C-alpha positions in Angstrom: -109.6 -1.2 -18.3 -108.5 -3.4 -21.2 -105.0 -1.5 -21.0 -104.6 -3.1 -17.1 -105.6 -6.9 -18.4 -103.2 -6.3 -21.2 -100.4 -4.8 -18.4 -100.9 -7.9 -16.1 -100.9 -9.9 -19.4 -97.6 -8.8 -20.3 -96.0 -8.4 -16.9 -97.1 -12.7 -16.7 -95.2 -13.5 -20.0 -92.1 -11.7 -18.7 -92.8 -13.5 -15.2 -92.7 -16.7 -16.7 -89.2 -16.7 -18.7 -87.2 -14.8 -15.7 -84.6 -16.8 -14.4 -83.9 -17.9 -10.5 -80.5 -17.5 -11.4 -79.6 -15.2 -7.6 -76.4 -13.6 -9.0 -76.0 -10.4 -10.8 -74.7 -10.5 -14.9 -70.6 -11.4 -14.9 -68.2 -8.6 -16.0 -68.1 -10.2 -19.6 -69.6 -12.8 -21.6 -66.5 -13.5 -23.5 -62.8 -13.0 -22.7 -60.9 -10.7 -25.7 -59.8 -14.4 -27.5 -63.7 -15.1 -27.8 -63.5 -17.8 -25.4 -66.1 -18.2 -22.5 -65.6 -16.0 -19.6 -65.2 -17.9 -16.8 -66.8 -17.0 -13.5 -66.2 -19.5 -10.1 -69.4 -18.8 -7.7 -68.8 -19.6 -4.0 -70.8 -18.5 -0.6 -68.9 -17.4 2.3 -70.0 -17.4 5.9 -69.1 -13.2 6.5 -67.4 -10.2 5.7 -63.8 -10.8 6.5 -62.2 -9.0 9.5 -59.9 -7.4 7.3 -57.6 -7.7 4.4 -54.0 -5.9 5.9 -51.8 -8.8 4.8 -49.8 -7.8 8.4 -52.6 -7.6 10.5 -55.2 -10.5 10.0 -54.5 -13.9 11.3 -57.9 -15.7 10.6 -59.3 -18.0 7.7 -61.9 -16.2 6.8 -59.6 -13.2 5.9 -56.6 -15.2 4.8 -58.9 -17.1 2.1 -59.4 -13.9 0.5 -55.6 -12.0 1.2 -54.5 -15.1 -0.5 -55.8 -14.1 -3.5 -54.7 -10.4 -4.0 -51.5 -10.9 -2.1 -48.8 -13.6 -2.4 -45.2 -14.4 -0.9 -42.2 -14.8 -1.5 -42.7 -19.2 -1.1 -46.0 -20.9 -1.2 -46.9 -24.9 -0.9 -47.0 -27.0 -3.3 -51.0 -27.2 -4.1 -50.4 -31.3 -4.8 -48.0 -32.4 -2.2 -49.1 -33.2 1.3 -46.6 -36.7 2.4 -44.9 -34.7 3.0 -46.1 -30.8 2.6 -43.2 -29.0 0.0 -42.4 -25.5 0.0 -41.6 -23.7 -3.2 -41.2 -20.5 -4.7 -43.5 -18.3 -5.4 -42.5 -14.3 -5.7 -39.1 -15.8 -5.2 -37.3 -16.9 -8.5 -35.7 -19.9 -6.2 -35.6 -21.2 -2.7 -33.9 -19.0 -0.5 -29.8 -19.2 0.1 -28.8 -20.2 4.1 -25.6 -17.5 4.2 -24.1 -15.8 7.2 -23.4 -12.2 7.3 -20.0 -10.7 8.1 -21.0 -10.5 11.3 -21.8 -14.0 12.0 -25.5 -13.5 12.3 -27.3 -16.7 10.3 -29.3 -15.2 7.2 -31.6 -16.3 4.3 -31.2 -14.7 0.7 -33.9 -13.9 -1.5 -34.3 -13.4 -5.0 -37.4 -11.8 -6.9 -38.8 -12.5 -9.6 -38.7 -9.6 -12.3 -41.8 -8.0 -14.0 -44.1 -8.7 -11.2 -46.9 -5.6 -11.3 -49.1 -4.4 -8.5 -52.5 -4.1 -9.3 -53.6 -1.2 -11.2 -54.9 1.5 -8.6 -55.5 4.9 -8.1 -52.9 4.9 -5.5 -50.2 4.9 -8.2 -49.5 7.3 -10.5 -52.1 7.5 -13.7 -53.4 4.6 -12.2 -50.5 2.3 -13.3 -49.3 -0.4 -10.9 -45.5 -0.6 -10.6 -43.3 -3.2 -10.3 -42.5 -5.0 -7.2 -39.0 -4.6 -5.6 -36.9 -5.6 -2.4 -37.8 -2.4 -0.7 -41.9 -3.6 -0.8 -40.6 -6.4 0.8 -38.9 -4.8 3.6 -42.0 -2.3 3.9 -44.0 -5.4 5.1 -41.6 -5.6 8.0 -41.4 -2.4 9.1 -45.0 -2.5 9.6 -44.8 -6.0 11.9 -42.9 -3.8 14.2 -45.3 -0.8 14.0 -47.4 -1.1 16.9 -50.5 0.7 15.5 -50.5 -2.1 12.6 -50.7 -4.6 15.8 -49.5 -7.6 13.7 -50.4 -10.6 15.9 -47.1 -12.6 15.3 -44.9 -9.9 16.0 -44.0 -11.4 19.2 -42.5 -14.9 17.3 -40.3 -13.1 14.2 -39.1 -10.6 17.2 -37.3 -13.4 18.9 -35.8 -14.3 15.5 -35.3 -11.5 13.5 -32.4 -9.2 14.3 -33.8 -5.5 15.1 -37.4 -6.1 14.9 -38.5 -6.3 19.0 -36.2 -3.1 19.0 -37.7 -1.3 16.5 -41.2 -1.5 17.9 -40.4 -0.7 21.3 -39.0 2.5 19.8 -41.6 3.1 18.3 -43.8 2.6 21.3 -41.5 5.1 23.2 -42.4 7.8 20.7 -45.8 7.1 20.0 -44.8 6.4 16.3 -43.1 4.5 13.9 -40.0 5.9 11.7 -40.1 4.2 8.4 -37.4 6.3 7.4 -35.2 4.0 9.0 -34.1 0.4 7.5 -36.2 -2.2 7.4 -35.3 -4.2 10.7 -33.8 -7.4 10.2 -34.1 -6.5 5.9 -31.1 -5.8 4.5 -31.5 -5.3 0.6 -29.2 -6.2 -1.4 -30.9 -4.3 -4.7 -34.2 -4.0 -6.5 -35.1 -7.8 -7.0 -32.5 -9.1 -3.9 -32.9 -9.1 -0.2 -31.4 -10.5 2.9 -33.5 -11.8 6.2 -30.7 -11.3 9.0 -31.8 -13.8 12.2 -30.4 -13.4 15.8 -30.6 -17.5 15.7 -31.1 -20.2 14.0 -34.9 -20.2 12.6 -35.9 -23.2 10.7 -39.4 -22.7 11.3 -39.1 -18.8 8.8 -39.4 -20.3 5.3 -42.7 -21.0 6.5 -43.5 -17.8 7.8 -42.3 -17.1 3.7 -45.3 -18.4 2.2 -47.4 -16.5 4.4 -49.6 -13.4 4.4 -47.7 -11.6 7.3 -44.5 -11.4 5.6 -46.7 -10.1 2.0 -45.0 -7.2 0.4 -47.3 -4.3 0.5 -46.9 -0.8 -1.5 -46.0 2.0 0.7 -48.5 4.0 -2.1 -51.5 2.2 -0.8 -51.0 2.2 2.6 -50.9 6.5 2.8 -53.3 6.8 0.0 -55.9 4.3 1.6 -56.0 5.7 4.9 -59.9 6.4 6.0 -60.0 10.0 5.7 -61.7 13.0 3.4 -59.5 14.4 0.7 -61.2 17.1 -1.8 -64.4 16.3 -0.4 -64.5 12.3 -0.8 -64.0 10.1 1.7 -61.4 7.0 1.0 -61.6 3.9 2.1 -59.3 2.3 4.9 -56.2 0.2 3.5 -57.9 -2.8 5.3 -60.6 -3.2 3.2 -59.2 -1.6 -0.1 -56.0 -4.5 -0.7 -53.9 -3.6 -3.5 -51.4 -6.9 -3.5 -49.9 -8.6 -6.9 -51.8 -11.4 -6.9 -53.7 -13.3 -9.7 -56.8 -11.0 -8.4 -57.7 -8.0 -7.8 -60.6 -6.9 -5.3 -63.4 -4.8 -7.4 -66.1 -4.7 -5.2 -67.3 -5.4 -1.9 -70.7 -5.1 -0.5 -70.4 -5.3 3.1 -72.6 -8.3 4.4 -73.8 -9.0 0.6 -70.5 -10.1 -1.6 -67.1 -9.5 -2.6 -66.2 -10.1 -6.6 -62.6 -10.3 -7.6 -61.2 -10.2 -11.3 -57.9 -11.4 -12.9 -55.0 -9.6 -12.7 -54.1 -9.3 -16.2 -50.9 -8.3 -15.5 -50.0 -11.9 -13.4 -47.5 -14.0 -14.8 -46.2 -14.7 -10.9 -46.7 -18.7 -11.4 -48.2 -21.5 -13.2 -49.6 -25.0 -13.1 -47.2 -27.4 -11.2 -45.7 -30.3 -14.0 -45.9 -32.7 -10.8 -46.7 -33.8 -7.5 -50.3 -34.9 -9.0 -52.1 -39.2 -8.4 -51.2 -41.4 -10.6 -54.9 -42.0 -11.3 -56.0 -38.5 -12.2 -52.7 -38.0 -14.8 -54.6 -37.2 -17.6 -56.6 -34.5 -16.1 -53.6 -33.1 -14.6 -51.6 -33.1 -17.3 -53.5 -30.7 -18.9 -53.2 -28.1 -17.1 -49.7 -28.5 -16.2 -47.4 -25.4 -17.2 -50.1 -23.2 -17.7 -50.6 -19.6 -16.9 -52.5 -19.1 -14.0 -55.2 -18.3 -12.6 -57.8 -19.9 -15.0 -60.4 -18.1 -14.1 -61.6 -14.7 -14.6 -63.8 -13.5 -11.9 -65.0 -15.2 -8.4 -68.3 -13.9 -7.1 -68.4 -14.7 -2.8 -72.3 -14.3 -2.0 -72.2 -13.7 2.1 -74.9 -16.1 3.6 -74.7 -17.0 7.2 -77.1 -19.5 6.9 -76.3 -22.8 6.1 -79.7 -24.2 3.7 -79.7 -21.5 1.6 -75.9 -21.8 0.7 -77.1 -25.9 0.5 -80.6 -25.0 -1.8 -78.1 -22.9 -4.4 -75.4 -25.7 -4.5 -78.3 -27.7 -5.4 -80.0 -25.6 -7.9 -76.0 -25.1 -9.6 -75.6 -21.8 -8.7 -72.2 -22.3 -6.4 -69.5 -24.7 -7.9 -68.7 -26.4 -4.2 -70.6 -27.0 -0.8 -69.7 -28.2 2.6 -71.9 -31.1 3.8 -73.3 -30.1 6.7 -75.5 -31.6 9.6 -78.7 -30.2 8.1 -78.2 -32.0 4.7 -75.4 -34.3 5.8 -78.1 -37.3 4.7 -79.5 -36.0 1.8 -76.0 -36.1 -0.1 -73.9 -38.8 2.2 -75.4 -42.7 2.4 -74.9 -44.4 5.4 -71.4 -45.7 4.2 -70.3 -42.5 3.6 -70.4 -42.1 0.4 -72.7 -40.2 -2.3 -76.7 -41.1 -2.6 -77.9 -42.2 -5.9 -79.2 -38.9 -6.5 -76.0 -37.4 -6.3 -74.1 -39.7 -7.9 -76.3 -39.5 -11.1 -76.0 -35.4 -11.1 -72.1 -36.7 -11.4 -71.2 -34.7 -8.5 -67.9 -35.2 -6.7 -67.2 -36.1 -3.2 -64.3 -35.2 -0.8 -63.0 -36.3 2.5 -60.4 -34.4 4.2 -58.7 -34.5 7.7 -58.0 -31.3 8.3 -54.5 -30.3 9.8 -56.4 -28.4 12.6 -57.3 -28.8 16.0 -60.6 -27.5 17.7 -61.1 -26.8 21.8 -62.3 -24.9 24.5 -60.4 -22.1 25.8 -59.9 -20.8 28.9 -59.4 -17.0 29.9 -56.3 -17.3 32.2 -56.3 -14.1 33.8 -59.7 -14.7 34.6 -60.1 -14.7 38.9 -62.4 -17.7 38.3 -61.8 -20.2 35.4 -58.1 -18.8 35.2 -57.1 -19.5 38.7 -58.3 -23.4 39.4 -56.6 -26.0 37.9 -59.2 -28.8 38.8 -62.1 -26.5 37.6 -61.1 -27.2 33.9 -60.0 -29.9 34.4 -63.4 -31.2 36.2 -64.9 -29.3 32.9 -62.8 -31.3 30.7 -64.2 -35.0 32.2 -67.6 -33.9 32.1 -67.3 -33.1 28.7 -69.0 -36.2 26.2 -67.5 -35.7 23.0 -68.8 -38.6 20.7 -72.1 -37.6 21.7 -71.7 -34.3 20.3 -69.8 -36.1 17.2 -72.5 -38.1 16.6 -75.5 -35.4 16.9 -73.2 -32.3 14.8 -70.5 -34.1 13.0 -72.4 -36.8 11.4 -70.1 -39.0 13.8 -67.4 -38.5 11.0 -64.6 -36.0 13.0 -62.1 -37.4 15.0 -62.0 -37.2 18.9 -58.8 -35.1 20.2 -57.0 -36.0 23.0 -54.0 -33.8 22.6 -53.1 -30.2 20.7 -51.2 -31.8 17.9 -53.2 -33.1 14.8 -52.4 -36.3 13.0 -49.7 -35.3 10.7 -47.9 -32.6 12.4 -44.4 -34.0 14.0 -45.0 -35.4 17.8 -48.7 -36.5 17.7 -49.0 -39.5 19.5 -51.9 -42.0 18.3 -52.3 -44.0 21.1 -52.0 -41.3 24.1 -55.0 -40.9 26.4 -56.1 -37.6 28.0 -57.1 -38.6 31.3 -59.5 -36.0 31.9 -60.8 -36.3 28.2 -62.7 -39.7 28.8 -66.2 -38.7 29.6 -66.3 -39.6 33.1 -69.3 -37.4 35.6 -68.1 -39.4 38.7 -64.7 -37.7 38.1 -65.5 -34.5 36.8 -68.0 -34.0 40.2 -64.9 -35.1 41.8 -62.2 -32.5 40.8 -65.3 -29.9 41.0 -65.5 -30.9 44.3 -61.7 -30.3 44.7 -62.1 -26.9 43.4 -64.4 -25.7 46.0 -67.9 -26.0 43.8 -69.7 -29.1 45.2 -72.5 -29.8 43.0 -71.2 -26.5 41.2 -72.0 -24.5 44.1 -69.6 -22.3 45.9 -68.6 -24.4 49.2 -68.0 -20.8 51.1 -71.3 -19.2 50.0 -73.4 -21.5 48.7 -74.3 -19.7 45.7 -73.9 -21.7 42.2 -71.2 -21.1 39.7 -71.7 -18.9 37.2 -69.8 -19.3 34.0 -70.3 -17.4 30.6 -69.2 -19.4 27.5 -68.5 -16.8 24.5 -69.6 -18.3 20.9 -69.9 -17.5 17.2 -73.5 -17.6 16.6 -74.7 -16.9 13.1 -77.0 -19.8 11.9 -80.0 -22.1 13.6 -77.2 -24.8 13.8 -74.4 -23.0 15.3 -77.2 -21.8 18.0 -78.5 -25.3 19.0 -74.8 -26.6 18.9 -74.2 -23.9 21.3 -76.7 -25.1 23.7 -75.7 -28.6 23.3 -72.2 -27.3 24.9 -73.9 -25.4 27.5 -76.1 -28.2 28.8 -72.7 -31.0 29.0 -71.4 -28.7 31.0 -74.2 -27.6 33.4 -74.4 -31.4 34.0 -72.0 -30.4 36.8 -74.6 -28.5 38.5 -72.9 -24.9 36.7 -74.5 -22.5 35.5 -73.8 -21.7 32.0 -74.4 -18.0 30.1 -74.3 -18.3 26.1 -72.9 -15.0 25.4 -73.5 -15.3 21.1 -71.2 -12.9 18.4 -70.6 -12.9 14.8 -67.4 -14.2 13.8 -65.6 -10.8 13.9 -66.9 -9.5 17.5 -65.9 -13.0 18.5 -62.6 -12.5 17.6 -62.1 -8.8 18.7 -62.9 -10.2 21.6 -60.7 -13.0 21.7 -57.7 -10.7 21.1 -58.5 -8.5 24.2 -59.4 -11.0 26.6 -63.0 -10.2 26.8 -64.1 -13.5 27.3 -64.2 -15.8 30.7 -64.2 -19.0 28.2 -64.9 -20.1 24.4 -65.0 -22.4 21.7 -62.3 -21.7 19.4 -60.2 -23.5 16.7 -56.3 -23.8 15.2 -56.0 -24.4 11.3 -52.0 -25.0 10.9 -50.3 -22.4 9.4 -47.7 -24.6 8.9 -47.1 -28.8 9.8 -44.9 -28.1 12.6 -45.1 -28.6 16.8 -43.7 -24.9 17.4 -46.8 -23.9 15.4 -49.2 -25.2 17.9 -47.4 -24.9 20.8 -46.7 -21.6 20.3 -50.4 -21.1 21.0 -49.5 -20.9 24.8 -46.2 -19.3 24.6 -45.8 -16.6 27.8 -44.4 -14.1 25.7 -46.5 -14.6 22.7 -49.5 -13.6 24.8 -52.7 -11.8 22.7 -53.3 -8.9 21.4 -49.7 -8.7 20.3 -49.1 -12.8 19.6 -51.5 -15.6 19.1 -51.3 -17.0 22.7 -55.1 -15.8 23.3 -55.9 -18.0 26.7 -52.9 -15.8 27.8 -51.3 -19.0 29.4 -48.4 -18.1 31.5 -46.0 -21.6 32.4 -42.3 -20.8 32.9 -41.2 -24.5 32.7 -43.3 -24.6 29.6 -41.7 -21.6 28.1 -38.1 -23.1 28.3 -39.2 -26.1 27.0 -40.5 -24.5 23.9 -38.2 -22.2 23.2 -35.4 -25.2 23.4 -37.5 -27.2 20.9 -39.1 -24.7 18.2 -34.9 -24.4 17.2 -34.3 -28.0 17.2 -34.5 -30.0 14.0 -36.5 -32.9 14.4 -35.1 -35.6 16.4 -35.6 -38.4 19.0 -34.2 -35.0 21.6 -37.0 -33.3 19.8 -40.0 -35.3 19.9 -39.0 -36.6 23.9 -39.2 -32.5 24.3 -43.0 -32.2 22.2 -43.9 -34.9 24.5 -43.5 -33.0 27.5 -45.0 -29.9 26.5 -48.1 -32.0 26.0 -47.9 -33.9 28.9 -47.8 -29.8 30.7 -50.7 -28.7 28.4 -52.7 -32.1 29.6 -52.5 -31.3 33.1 -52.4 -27.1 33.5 -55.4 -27.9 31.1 -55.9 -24.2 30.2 -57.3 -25.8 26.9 -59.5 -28.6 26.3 -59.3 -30.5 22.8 -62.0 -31.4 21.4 -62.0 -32.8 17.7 -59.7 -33.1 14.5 -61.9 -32.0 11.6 -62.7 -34.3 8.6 -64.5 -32.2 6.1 -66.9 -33.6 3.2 -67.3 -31.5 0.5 -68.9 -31.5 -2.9 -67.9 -30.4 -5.9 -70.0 -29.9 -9.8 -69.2 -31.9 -12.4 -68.1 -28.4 -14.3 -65.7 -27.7 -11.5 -63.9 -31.2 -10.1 -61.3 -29.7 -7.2 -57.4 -29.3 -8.7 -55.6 -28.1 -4.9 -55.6 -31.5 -2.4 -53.0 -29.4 0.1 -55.3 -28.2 3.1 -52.4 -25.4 3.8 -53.3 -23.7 0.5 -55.6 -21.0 0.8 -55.2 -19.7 -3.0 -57.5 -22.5 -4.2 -59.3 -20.4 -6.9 -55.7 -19.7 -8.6 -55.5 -23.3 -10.0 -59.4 -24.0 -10.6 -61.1 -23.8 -14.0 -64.7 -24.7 -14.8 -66.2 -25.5 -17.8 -68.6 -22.7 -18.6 -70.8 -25.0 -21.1 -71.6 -27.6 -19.0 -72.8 -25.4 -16.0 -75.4 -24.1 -18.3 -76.2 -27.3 -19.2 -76.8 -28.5 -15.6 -78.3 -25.2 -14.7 -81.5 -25.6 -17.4 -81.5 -29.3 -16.2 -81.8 -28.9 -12.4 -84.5 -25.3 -12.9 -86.9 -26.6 -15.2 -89.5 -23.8 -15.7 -93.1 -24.6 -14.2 -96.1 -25.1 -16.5 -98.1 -23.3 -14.7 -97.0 -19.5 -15.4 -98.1 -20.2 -19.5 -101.7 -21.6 -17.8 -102.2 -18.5 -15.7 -100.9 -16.4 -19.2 -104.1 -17.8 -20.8 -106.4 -17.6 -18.3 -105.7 -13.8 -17.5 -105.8 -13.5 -22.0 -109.2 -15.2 -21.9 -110.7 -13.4 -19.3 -109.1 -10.3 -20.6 -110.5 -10.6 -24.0 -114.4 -11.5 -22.4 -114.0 -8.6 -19.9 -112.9 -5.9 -23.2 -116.1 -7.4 -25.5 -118.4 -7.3 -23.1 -117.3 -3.7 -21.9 -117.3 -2.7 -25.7 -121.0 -4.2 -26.2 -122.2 -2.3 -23.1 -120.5 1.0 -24.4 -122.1 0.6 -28.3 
């Protein structure tokens, strides 16, 4: 009996110096210098889609792909007025030349010495240097049709060979990649050409992103999802083997994903400009240096908002959104930090982000797809501020058109006239489209609608509702069919959906880049034009304009497509986010472009202080040492009164 006292005793002591610290030991304490090894911890809302470079088209995915994968450009991480382009895997920006031919081309050069990742798929193990031929790999697999690369449909107009290549491969069921690369001609190991049909400003863009990553063939056959001498390997989508600054290690499907440096990255470093005038100091230190900084990230998945928040708090995670929940803990009513936060000498930042957000409407549905004045009575109905004021914190801006502020052709003053909150209106054009009072006028029977959402917190669920109740105010019926991120976009990409609440981050600050969007020919799953719009007029509009420079012929042309857009209305904008996010004092924010998703490549925290902070902000409680003496005292008085009985 003493023995269990003295077991509870002990198991107490141990109880009371355990940490709360939620993540498990880094790979290393110290780097092989002796310096600190420095870890960047970060929650993520779930397990990406997938990680095929070629294939994914989402944020979620891309802020990971970005990190094991990189392009020929990238953008500046300091420059937004305006956003620059520079190399990246490239040794320069690309040469315009025109081939014998005639046909208009870009010339690249490649860096030399750049490694994939060390992998099994290599040889021993060994990753091998990246060439032209990786590079033209990446292309072949746009035009395969099993990759189903969702902006196939846009380089295919462009890009000489590549819409023929993939209906070949269609024809046969397969793709040859024993043929060239289409629209790749290389030139030798470190140079290749990108051959266009036309003119194609808008392609150094499509340079600095993951679609056009090289790949190595290596990974791609050796990762392929099936059982080889009695072990199953993984599928190439979730085992990325890119030559970025980091290398995926682990991944713990709905639990975390933890990256390490690529040792053997010496791709890029710290810019030596492009930084404020009034951070110079702190810039200047890092500039030139070898990236990345750091030597591990950690992603903890958690779908729920307040724990993310309560581990930000306790200094677990270097950076936090500010969301509704919180939104008032951390923001005053002039939007700026609360006392408490300011003495923790946290930082706070506002950003408009190039992005637009809307509703979306299923055009080749026989319902929503088919009446005009449905969405459009939808759209009036529809009170914005009063959903910016309850979820946003009143702080995102109110869209009245596709384009964001900052993208070529948005137009500050213009007024949506069906995006002014007006019932009278909206119960007029319902009436117009044969649902009085959101009832049927032929049978009487109310309209039904099912509005498809990402639902994976308490917030997301109530915001949800808020949507379904605006638009019930019509006298419609309103279904919340609720999906994690990933269902929600499988679903998007067939056209399983009647309507949804979905959301465009720019992939680069251009019109054709949101136009696009509702393209004819770049209709889903094969392009990004997921409402599956279908406008003639508005096709040879947009293909006139996405091959103009910008101009006063230009802009007159983005004008109209908007004006189209307005009144088809098989979208219905919604907001421009501004984002508020917090930052540690050991890990202040370096990248200020929104377009970069690499973020982690040019961070650095300081190791010291975060431990610092840590043993500040998690103060152990008295009370385990009381309990320690108690259970000791009553321990010892249990054993000498047992011991007297027993004499």
């Amino acid at each position: 009996m003493a023995q269990r006292f003295l077991f509870i005793a002990i198991a107490c002591m141990l109880l009371a110096g355990c940490s709360n610290d939620p993540h498990p030991p880094a790979f290393h304490e110290k780097r092989a210098d002796g310096t600190p090894w420095q870890v960047s911890y970060a929650p993520f809302p779930d397990d990406p889609r997938s990680l095929d470079p070629q294939f994914s088209y989402d944020t979620l995915s891309h802020s990971i792909i970005c990190l094991i994968y990189e392009s020929m450009l990238q953008y500046h991480p300091l420059k937004t007025d305006p956003y620059e382009l520079v190399p990246c895997l490239a040794e320069s920006m690309p040469e315009r030349i025109s081939t014998p031919d005639g046909h208009p081309a870009y010339r690249f050069h490649i860096k030399h010495g750049i490694y994939f990742h060390d992998d099994l798929c290599f040889p021993e193990g060994k990753g091998r240097e990246l060439v032209a031929t990786d590079v033209a790999y990446a292309f072949q697999r746009i035009a395969d049709p099993k990759v189903e690369c969702p902006v196939l449909s846009t380089l295919a107009e462009y890009i000489v060979g590549l819409q023929d290549a993939n209906a070949e491969a269609q024809k046969k069921g397969s793709y040859d990649y024993t043929k060239p690369a289409p629209g790749i001609r290389v030139v030798d190991d470190h140079t290749f050409d990108i051959v266009l049909l036309k003119p194609f400003p808008q392609l150094l863009y499509w340079m600095a992103m993951p679609f056009t990553a090289p790949v190595a063939k290596e990974a791609v056959n050796y990762y392929d999802g099936k059982t080889h001498d009695g072990i199953t390997r993984e599928q190439f989508k979730f085992k990325p083997v890119g030559v970025g600054p980091f290398r995926l290690v682990a991944w713990r499907k709905g639990l975390s994903l933890r990256l390490i440096r690529n040792d053997h990255y010496i791709t890029t470093k710290f810019p030596t400009d492009g930084w404020p005038a009034e951070e110079a100091s702190r810039y200047a230190a890092m500039a030139g240096k070898p990236l990345p900084f750091l030597d591990e990230l950690y992603f903890r998945i958690i779908r729920e908002s307040i724990p993310a928040w309560v581990l930000f708090r306790q200094g677990y995670f270097e950076r936090a959104g500010v969301g509704k929940d919180v939104f008032d803990t951390a923001i005053s009513a002039k939007q700026e930090l609360t006392p408490e936060y300011q003495k923790r000498d946290v930082w706070l930042y506002k950003d408009a982000e190039p992005a637009t957000y809307y509703f979306l409407f299923n055009m080749q549905d026989p319902v929503v797809g088919k009446n005009p004045k449905l969405r459009q009575a939808i759209s009036s109905a529809y009170d914005f501020d009063l959903e910016n004021e309850i979820f946003m914190n009143g702080i995102f801006l109110n869209a009245q058109q596709l384009l964001p502020p900052g993208v070529y052709g948005y137009q500050p003053n213009f007024k949506n006239p069906y995006r002014q909150s007006k019932l009278d209106q909206a119960k007029r054009l319902l009436a117009e489209a044969g649902y009085p009072n959101g009832h049927d006028a032929k049978t009487g029977k109310q309209l039904l609608l099912t509005l498809d959402m990402t639902i994976d917190d308490a917030e997301s669920r109530q915001h949800a509702e808020f949507q379904k109740e605006q638009i019930e105010r019509l006298g419609i019926e309103v279904k919340i069919e609720e999906n994690l991120w990933a269902t929600h976009q499988d679903k998007v990409d067939r056209g399983n959906f009647q309507f949804t609440s979905y959301g465009w981050h720019a992939d680069y600050p251009d019109p054709e880049n949101f136009f696009f969007l509702f393209y004819g020919k770049n209709a889903a799953p094969e392009g990004n034009n997921y409402c599956r719009y279908a406008n003639p007029e508005f096709d040879k509009l947009f293909e006139k304009m996405r091959e103009m420079e910008n101009s006063p012929e230009r802009l007159e042309l983005v004008h109209r497509l908007n004006a189209m857009l307005v009144e088809d209305c098989p979208m219905i904008p919604l907001y421009y986010p501004v984002v508020f996010r917090l930052s540690q004092p050991w890990a202040q924010r370096v990248v200020l472009n929104p377009l970069v998703f690499s973020g982690p490549k040019y961070t650095q925290i300081d190791p010291g202080l975060r431990r610092q902070k840590q043993a500040e902000w998690n103060r152990k409680p008295a009370w385990p040492l009381a309990v320690i003496a108690a259970l000791l005292a009553a321990a010892g008085i249990f054993a000498f009164q047992w011991s007297q009985r027993h004499d």
